[in-house]
């Protein structure tokens, strides 16, 4: 069944590419594209089977995202970050899962995980307030997942939680005017003194241990993977997809391009052009191979009933941040070698260049922090697994 989803997604790629300019103009992914993705079953890939989901292998999900991003970076980005949320919802208490999917299994959620909100302990739950930025795809969603620090009566921080909030309890503020990923509608979310029941929260400390109350109902090995392995992959995968789309367009452009400075010779006959695409394609392939192989290795541990080694979790993050760098370097190489025509509005290359650089500044792509943690562990220093 999941192969049918991948086939359906691939059938949509020409349409997504044609709508890329429209997405930038609207500053959100067109509603028609979201509906078409929904019809393929894409948003159900990581959703529990008891709510009509597929509980698919994460690599299947990443493959679909990669392909979408190869046609339109903004659509790929939104599909990735919105499409991964069913995985986390499956970890919440059953009461929260039922609230999201009990009446409509097509319900979607956006997110903003940075703990910019403040929650205080109240009877039966928390009072949440705050402002969150960069909630990609929020206009297409009726719930949001928000990060917040929990304070006790003495004003001390006692937890870092994800809060699941329904649409009637938050406001979307339209602020998204960007040069890259401009079609993602990554607007601000504002919550003012809203009560969030305990069942609609999830401790990041618990998630860091690959645990969640929802595992009682959703027993698939899929839901035993580390949060940061799954979620950071959703940030790198679209960038790899953009690089693949940029590579395809660059090759096609060079095959058709003549260079006046070289007496009208085809650009594709330039030996240095050949070297550039060899290097770029290797970087893209390496980024994809490491990302997918690492997730498969984690899944293999889970399927054997083994705890995932911390070293492997850190390796996932190491290769994820470097994977983003590899894809970005490939795009830069291809863009610089494509000539002036690549600058024209409507070309995939110039859009991929802008979108990939925008994606690079996401917190999940901070290379120094992830690489430092990997190095510290290799040298035998203590590393907190909660964030990795």
GROMACS .gro file of N, CA, C and O in nm, residues 153-228:
model
  304
  153UNK      N    1   0.507   2.680   4.121
  153UNK     CA    2   0.459   2.798   4.194
  153UNK      C    3   0.574   2.888   4.240
  153UNK      O    4   0.556   3.009   4.257
  154UNK      N    5   0.692   2.829   4.258
  154UNK     CA    6   0.807   2.908   4.303
  154UNK      C    7   0.878   2.976   4.186
  154UNK      O    8   0.975   3.049   4.205
  155UNK      N    9   0.830   2.953   4.065
  155UNK     CA   10   0.891   3.015   3.947
  155UNK      C   11   1.010   2.941   3.892
  155UNK      O   12   1.085   2.997   3.810
  156UNK      N   13   1.028   2.816   3.933
  156UNK     CA   14   1.140   2.736   3.885
  156UNK      C   15   1.097   2.648   3.767
  156UNK      O   16   0.984   2.596   3.765
  157UNK      N   17   1.186   2.631   3.670
  157UNK     CA   18   1.157   2.544   3.557
  157UNK      C   19   1.165   2.399   3.602
  157UNK      O   20   1.266   2.356   3.660
  158UNK      N   21   1.059   2.323   3.576
  158UNK     CA   22   1.056   2.183   3.619
  158UNK      C   23   1.043   2.085   3.502
  158UNK      O   24   1.056   1.964   3.520
  159UNK      N   25   1.017   2.135   3.383
  159UNK     CA   26   1.005   2.045   3.268
  159UNK      C   27   1.006   2.125   3.139
  159UNK      O   28   0.986   2.247   3.138
  160UNK      N   29   1.031   2.054   3.030
  160UNK     CA   30   1.021   2.108   2.894
  160UNK      C   31   0.925   2.015   2.822
  160UNK      O   32   0.952   1.897   2.805
  161UNK      N   33   0.811   2.068   2.783
  161UNK     CA   34   0.705   1.986   2.727
  161UNK      C   35   0.663   2.031   2.588
  161UNK      O   36   0.684   2.146   2.549
  162UNK      N   37   0.602   1.938   2.515
  162UNK     CA   38   0.528   1.970   2.394
  162UNK      C   39   0.381   1.976   2.430
  162UNK      O   40   0.328   1.883   2.491
  163UNK      N   41   0.315   2.085   2.391
  163UNK     CA   42   0.174   2.105   2.420
  163UNK      C   43   0.093   2.093   2.291
  163UNK      O   44   0.125   2.157   2.191
  164UNK      N   45  -0.010   2.011   2.294
  164UNK     CA   46  -0.096   1.992   2.180
  164UNK      C   47  -0.218   2.083   2.196
  164UNK      O   48  -0.296   2.068   2.289
  165UNK      N   49  -0.232   2.178   2.103
  165UNK     CA   50  -0.332   2.285   2.120
  165UNK      C   51  -0.427   2.288   2.001
  165UNK      O   52  -0.383   2.292   1.885
  166UNK      N   53  -0.560   2.288   2.025
  166UNK     CA   54  -0.657   2.295   1.915
  166UNK      C   55  -0.670   2.435   1.859
  166UNK      O   56  -0.636   2.534   1.927
  167UNK      N   57  -0.719   2.445   1.737
  167UNK     CA   58  -0.723   2.571   1.663
  167UNK      C   59  -0.796   2.683   1.736
  167UNK      O   60  -0.758   2.800   1.725
  168UNK      N   61  -0.899   2.651   1.811
  168UNK     CA   62  -0.976   2.756   1.878
  168UNK      C   63  -0.900   2.820   1.994
  168UNK      O   64  -0.943   2.924   2.047
  169UNK      N   65  -0.784   2.764   2.031
  169UNK     CA   66  -0.709   2.818   2.143
  169UNK      C   67  -0.584   2.896   2.102
  169UNK      O   68  -0.505   2.937   2.187
  170UNK      N   69  -0.563   2.915   1.972
  170UNK     CA   70  -0.447   2.992   1.929
  170UNK      C   71  -0.481   3.079   1.809
  170UNK      O   72  -0.580   3.057   1.739
  171UNK      N   73  -0.398   3.180   1.790
  171UNK     CA   74  -0.412   3.275   1.679
  171UNK      C   75  -0.292   3.263   1.587
  171UNK      O   76  -0.178   3.251   1.633
  172UNK      N   77  -0.318   3.265   1.457
  172UNK     CA   78  -0.209   3.268   1.357
  172UNK      C   79  -0.186   3.413   1.315
  172UNK      O   80  -0.279   3.483   1.276
  173UNK      N   81  -0.062   3.457   1.325
  173UNK     CA   82  -0.025   3.593   1.286
  173UNK      C   83   0.055   3.585   1.156
  173UNK      O   84   0.160   3.522   1.150
  174UNK      N   85   0.004   3.648   1.052
  174UNK     CA   86   0.064   3.641   0.919
  174UNK      C   87   0.186   3.733   0.911
  174UNK      O   88   0.174   3.854   0.895
  175UNK      N   89   0.304   3.673   0.921
  175UNK     CA   90   0.429   3.750   0.919
  175UNK      C   91   0.527   3.698   0.815
  175UNK      O   92   0.639   3.749   0.803
  176UNK      N   93   0.489   3.597   0.736
  176UNK     CA   94   0.586   3.526   0.653
  176UNK      C   95   0.609   3.597   0.520
  176UNK      O   96   0.540   3.574   0.421
  177UNK      N   97   0.714   3.679   0.516
  177UNK     CA   98   0.756   3.748   0.394
  177UNK      C   99   0.907   3.724   0.381
  177UNK      O  100   0.987   3.802   0.431
  178UNK      N  101   0.943   3.615   0.313
  178UNK     CA  102   1.082   3.569   0.311
  178UNK      C  103   1.131   3.547   0.168
  178UNK      O  104   1.053   3.526   0.076
  179UNK      N  105   1.264   3.548   0.151
  179UNK     CA  106   1.322   3.525   0.019
  179UNK      C  107   1.343   3.377  -0.010
  179UNK      O  108   1.364   3.338  -0.124
  180UNK      N  109   1.341   3.294   0.092
  180UNK     CA  110   1.357   3.151   0.076
  180UNK      C  111   1.248   3.076   0.148
  180UNK      O  112   1.196   3.124   0.250
  181UNK      N  113   1.209   2.959   0.096
  181UNK     CA  114   1.096   2.884   0.149
  181UNK      C  115   0.975   2.975   0.166
  181UNK      O  116   0.897   2.964   0.261
  182UNK      N  117   0.961   3.066   0.072
  182UNK     CA  118   0.859   3.171   0.086
  182UNK      C  119   0.718   3.118   0.070
  182UNK      O  120   0.622   3.186   0.106
  183UNK      N  121   0.703   2.996   0.019
  183UNK     CA  122   0.570   2.939   0.004
  183UNK      C  123   0.527   2.849   0.117
  183UNK      O  124   0.426   2.779   0.106
  184UNK      N  125   0.599   2.851   0.229
  184UNK     CA  126   0.569   2.758   0.339
  184UNK      C  127   0.469   2.812   0.440
  184UNK      O  128   0.422   2.738   0.526
  185UNK      N  129   0.437   2.942   0.432
  185UNK     CA  130   0.341   2.998   0.528
  185UNK      C  131   0.381   2.975   0.672
  185UNK      O  132   0.297   2.945   0.758
  186UNK      N  133   0.511   2.991   0.701
  186UNK     CA  134   0.563   2.961   0.835
  186UNK      C  135   0.538   3.078   0.930
  186UNK      O  136   0.631   3.148   0.973
  187UNK      N  137   0.412   3.096   0.963
  187UNK     CA  138   0.370   3.213   1.041
  187UNK      C  139   0.384   3.193   1.192
  187UNK      O  140   0.420   3.085   1.239
  188UNK      N  141   0.356   3.300   1.265
  188UNK     CA  142   0.364   3.296   1.411
  188UNK      C  143   0.236   3.240   1.472
  188UNK      O  144   0.126   3.254   1.415
  189UNK      N  145   0.251   3.179   1.588
  189UNK     CA  146   0.139   3.126   1.666
  189UNK      C  147   0.137   3.199   1.801
  189UNK      O  148   0.241   3.211   1.867
  190UNK      N  149   0.020   3.246   1.842
  190UNK     CA  150   0.006   3.315   1.970
  190UNK      C  151  -0.099   3.243   2.055
  190UNK      O  152  -0.209   3.214   2.007
  191UNK      N  153  -0.062   3.215   2.181
  191UNK     CA  154  -0.154   3.155   2.278
  191UNK      C  155  -0.158   3.244   2.400
  191UNK      O  156  -0.053   3.286   2.451
  192UNK      N  157  -0.278   3.273   2.446
  192UNK     CA  158  -0.293   3.362   2.563
  192UNK      C  159  -0.372   3.292   2.673
  192UNK      O  160  -0.493   3.273   2.664
  193UNK      N  161  -0.300   3.251   2.776
  193UNK     CA  162  -0.360   3.196   2.899
  193UNK      C  163  -0.465   3.088   2.870
  193UNK      O  164  -0.581   3.098   2.911
  194UNK      N  165  -0.422   2.984   2.800
  194UNK     CA  166  -0.513   2.874   2.767
  194UNK      C  167  -0.481   2.752   2.853
  194UNK      O  168  -0.365   2.717   2.873
  195UNK      N  169  -0.587   2.686   2.901
  195UNK     CA  170  -0.570   2.565   2.980
  195UNK      C  171  -0.544   2.447   2.887
  195UNK      O  172  -0.621   2.423   2.792
  196UNK      N  173  -0.437   2.373   2.914
  196UNK     CA  174  -0.402   2.254   2.838
  196UNK      C  175  -0.401   2.135   2.934
  196UNK      O  176  -0.318   2.131   3.027
  197UNK      N  177  -0.491   2.039   2.917
  197UNK     CA  178  -0.495   1.924   3.008
  197UNK      C  179  -0.365   1.843   3.004
  197UNK      O  180  -0.296   1.840   2.902
  198UNK      N  181  -0.335   1.776   3.113
  198UNK     CA  182  -0.213   1.696   3.123
  198UNK      C  183  -0.201   1.596   3.008
  198UNK      O  184  -0.092   1.576   2.952
  199UNK      N  185  -0.312   1.534   2.968
  199UNK     CA  186  -0.309   1.433   2.862
  199UNK      C  187  -0.266   1.489   2.727
  199UNK      O  188  -0.226   1.414   2.639
  200UNK      N  189  -0.273   1.620   2.713
  200UNK     CA  190  -0.239   1.685   2.587
  200UNK      C  191  -0.098   1.744   2.591
  200UNK      O  192  -0.066   1.838   2.520
  201UNK      N  193  -0.013   1.688   2.678
  201UNK     CA  194   0.126   1.730   2.689
  201UNK      C  195   0.217   1.608   2.684
  201UNK      O  196   0.176   1.496   2.715
  202UNK      N  197   0.341   1.633   2.645
  202UNK     CA  198   0.439   1.525   2.636
  202UNK      C  199   0.573   1.581   2.679
  202UNK      O  200   0.622   1.679   2.622
  203UNK      N  201   0.634   1.519   2.778
  203UNK     CA  202   0.763   1.566   2.829
  203UNK      C  203   0.874   1.532   2.731
  203UNK      O  204   0.885   1.418   2.685
  204UNK      N  205   0.957   1.630   2.700
  204UNK     CA  206   1.070   1.605   2.611
  204UNK      C  207   1.172   1.513   2.677
  204UNK      O  208   1.246   1.442   2.608
  205UNK      N  209   1.176   1.512   2.809
  205UNK     CA  210   1.264   1.419   2.878
  205UNK      C  211   1.223   1.276   2.852
  205UNK      O  212   1.306   1.188   2.828
  206UNK      N  213   1.092   1.252   2.856
  206UNK     CA  214   1.039   1.119   2.829
  206UNK      C  215   1.061   1.080   2.683
  206UNK      O  216   1.100   0.968   2.650
  207UNK      N  217   1.036   1.177   2.593
  207UNK     CA  218   1.057   1.150   2.451
  207UNK      C  219   1.203   1.117   2.423
  207UNK      O  220   1.232   1.032   2.338
  208UNK      N  221   1.293   1.185   2.493
  208UNK     CA  222   1.436   1.159   2.474
  208UNK      C  223   1.475   1.017   2.510
  208UNK      O  224   1.578   0.966   2.465
  209UNK      N  225   1.394   0.953   2.595
  209UNK     CA  226   1.417   0.813   2.632
  209UNK      C  227   1.341   0.717   2.543
  209UNK      O  228   1.330   0.598   2.572
  210UNK      N  229   1.287   0.770   2.431
  210UNK     CA  230   1.211   0.689   2.334
  210UNK      C  231   1.086   0.631   2.399
  210UNK      O  232   1.047   0.516   2.370
  211UNK      N  233   1.022   0.711   2.484
  211UNK     CA  234   0.903   0.666   2.553
  211UNK      C  235   0.789   0.766   2.534
  211UNK      O  236   0.811   0.882   2.502
  212UNK      N  237   0.668   0.718   2.557
  212UNK     CA  238   0.550   0.803   2.553
  212UNK      C  239   0.428   0.719   2.590
  212UNK      O  240   0.424   0.599   2.560
  213UNK      N  241   0.330   0.778   2.657
  213UNK     CA  242   0.213   0.700   2.699
  213UNK      C  243   0.138   0.635   2.584
  213UNK      O  244   0.075   0.531   2.600
  214UNK      N  245   0.147   0.693   2.464
  214UNK     CA  246   0.076   0.637   2.350
  214UNK      C  247   0.129   0.503   2.303
  214UNK      O  248   0.062   0.432   2.226
  215UNK      N  249   0.249   0.467   2.349
  215UNK     CA  250   0.303   0.337   2.310
  215UNK      C  251   0.220   0.221   2.363
  215UNK      O  252   0.230   0.110   2.312
  216UNK      N  253   0.137   0.250   2.462
  216UNK     CA  254   0.049   0.145   2.514
  216UNK      C  255  -0.052   0.101   2.409
  216UNK      O  256  -0.085  -0.018   2.399
  217UNK      N  257  -0.101   0.197   2.329
  217UNK     CA  258  -0.196   0.164   2.222
  217UNK      C  259  -0.125   0.137   2.090
  217UNK      O  260  -0.165   0.050   2.013
  218UNK      N  261  -0.020   0.214   2.063
  218UNK     CA  262   0.051   0.203   1.935
  218UNK      C  263   0.182   0.128   1.959
  218UNK      O  264   0.282   0.187   1.996
  219UNK      N  265   0.179  -0.001   1.939
  219UNK     CA  266   0.289  -0.088   1.977
  219UNK      C  267   0.393  -0.109   1.867
  219UNK      O  268   0.491  -0.179   1.887
  220UNK      N  269   0.373  -0.048   1.751
  220UNK     CA  270   0.467  -0.065   1.641
  220UNK      C  271   0.607  -0.019   1.679
  220UNK      O  272   0.624   0.079   1.754
  221UNK      N  273   0.707  -0.087   1.626
  221UNK     CA  274   0.846  -0.047   1.648
  221UNK      C  275   0.873   0.094   1.598
  221UNK      O  276   0.965   0.162   1.645
  222UNK      N  277   0.794   0.140   1.503
  222UNK     CA  278   0.809   0.275   1.449
  222UNK      C  279   0.810   0.379   1.560
  222UNK      O  280   0.887   0.476   1.555
  223UNK      N  281   0.726   0.360   1.662
  223UNK     CA  282   0.708   0.461   1.767
  223UNK      C  283   0.807   0.444   1.883
  223UNK      O  284   0.789   0.505   1.988
  224UNK      N  285   0.911   0.364   1.860
  224UNK     CA  286   1.016   0.346   1.961
  224UNK      C  287   1.147   0.410   1.917
  224UNK      O  288   1.249   0.393   1.983
  225UNK      N  289   1.143   0.482   1.806
  225UNK     CA  290   1.263   0.550   1.757
  225UNK      C  291   1.284   0.682   1.831
  225UNK      O  292   1.189   0.740   1.886
  226UNK      N  293   1.407   0.736   1.832
  226UNK     CA  294   1.432   0.864   1.899
  226UNK      C  295   1.365   0.981   1.826
  226UNK      O  296   1.372   0.990   1.703
  227UNK      N  297   1.306   1.068   1.903
  227UNK     CA  298   1.240   1.187   1.850
  227UNK      C  299   1.335   1.266   1.760
  227UNK      O  300   1.300   1.305   1.648
  228UNK      N  301   1.455   1.292   1.809
  228UNK     CA  302   1.546   1.379   1.734
  228UNK      C  303   1.604   1.312   1.611
  228UNK      O  304   1.649   1.381   1.519
   0.00000   0.00000   0.00000
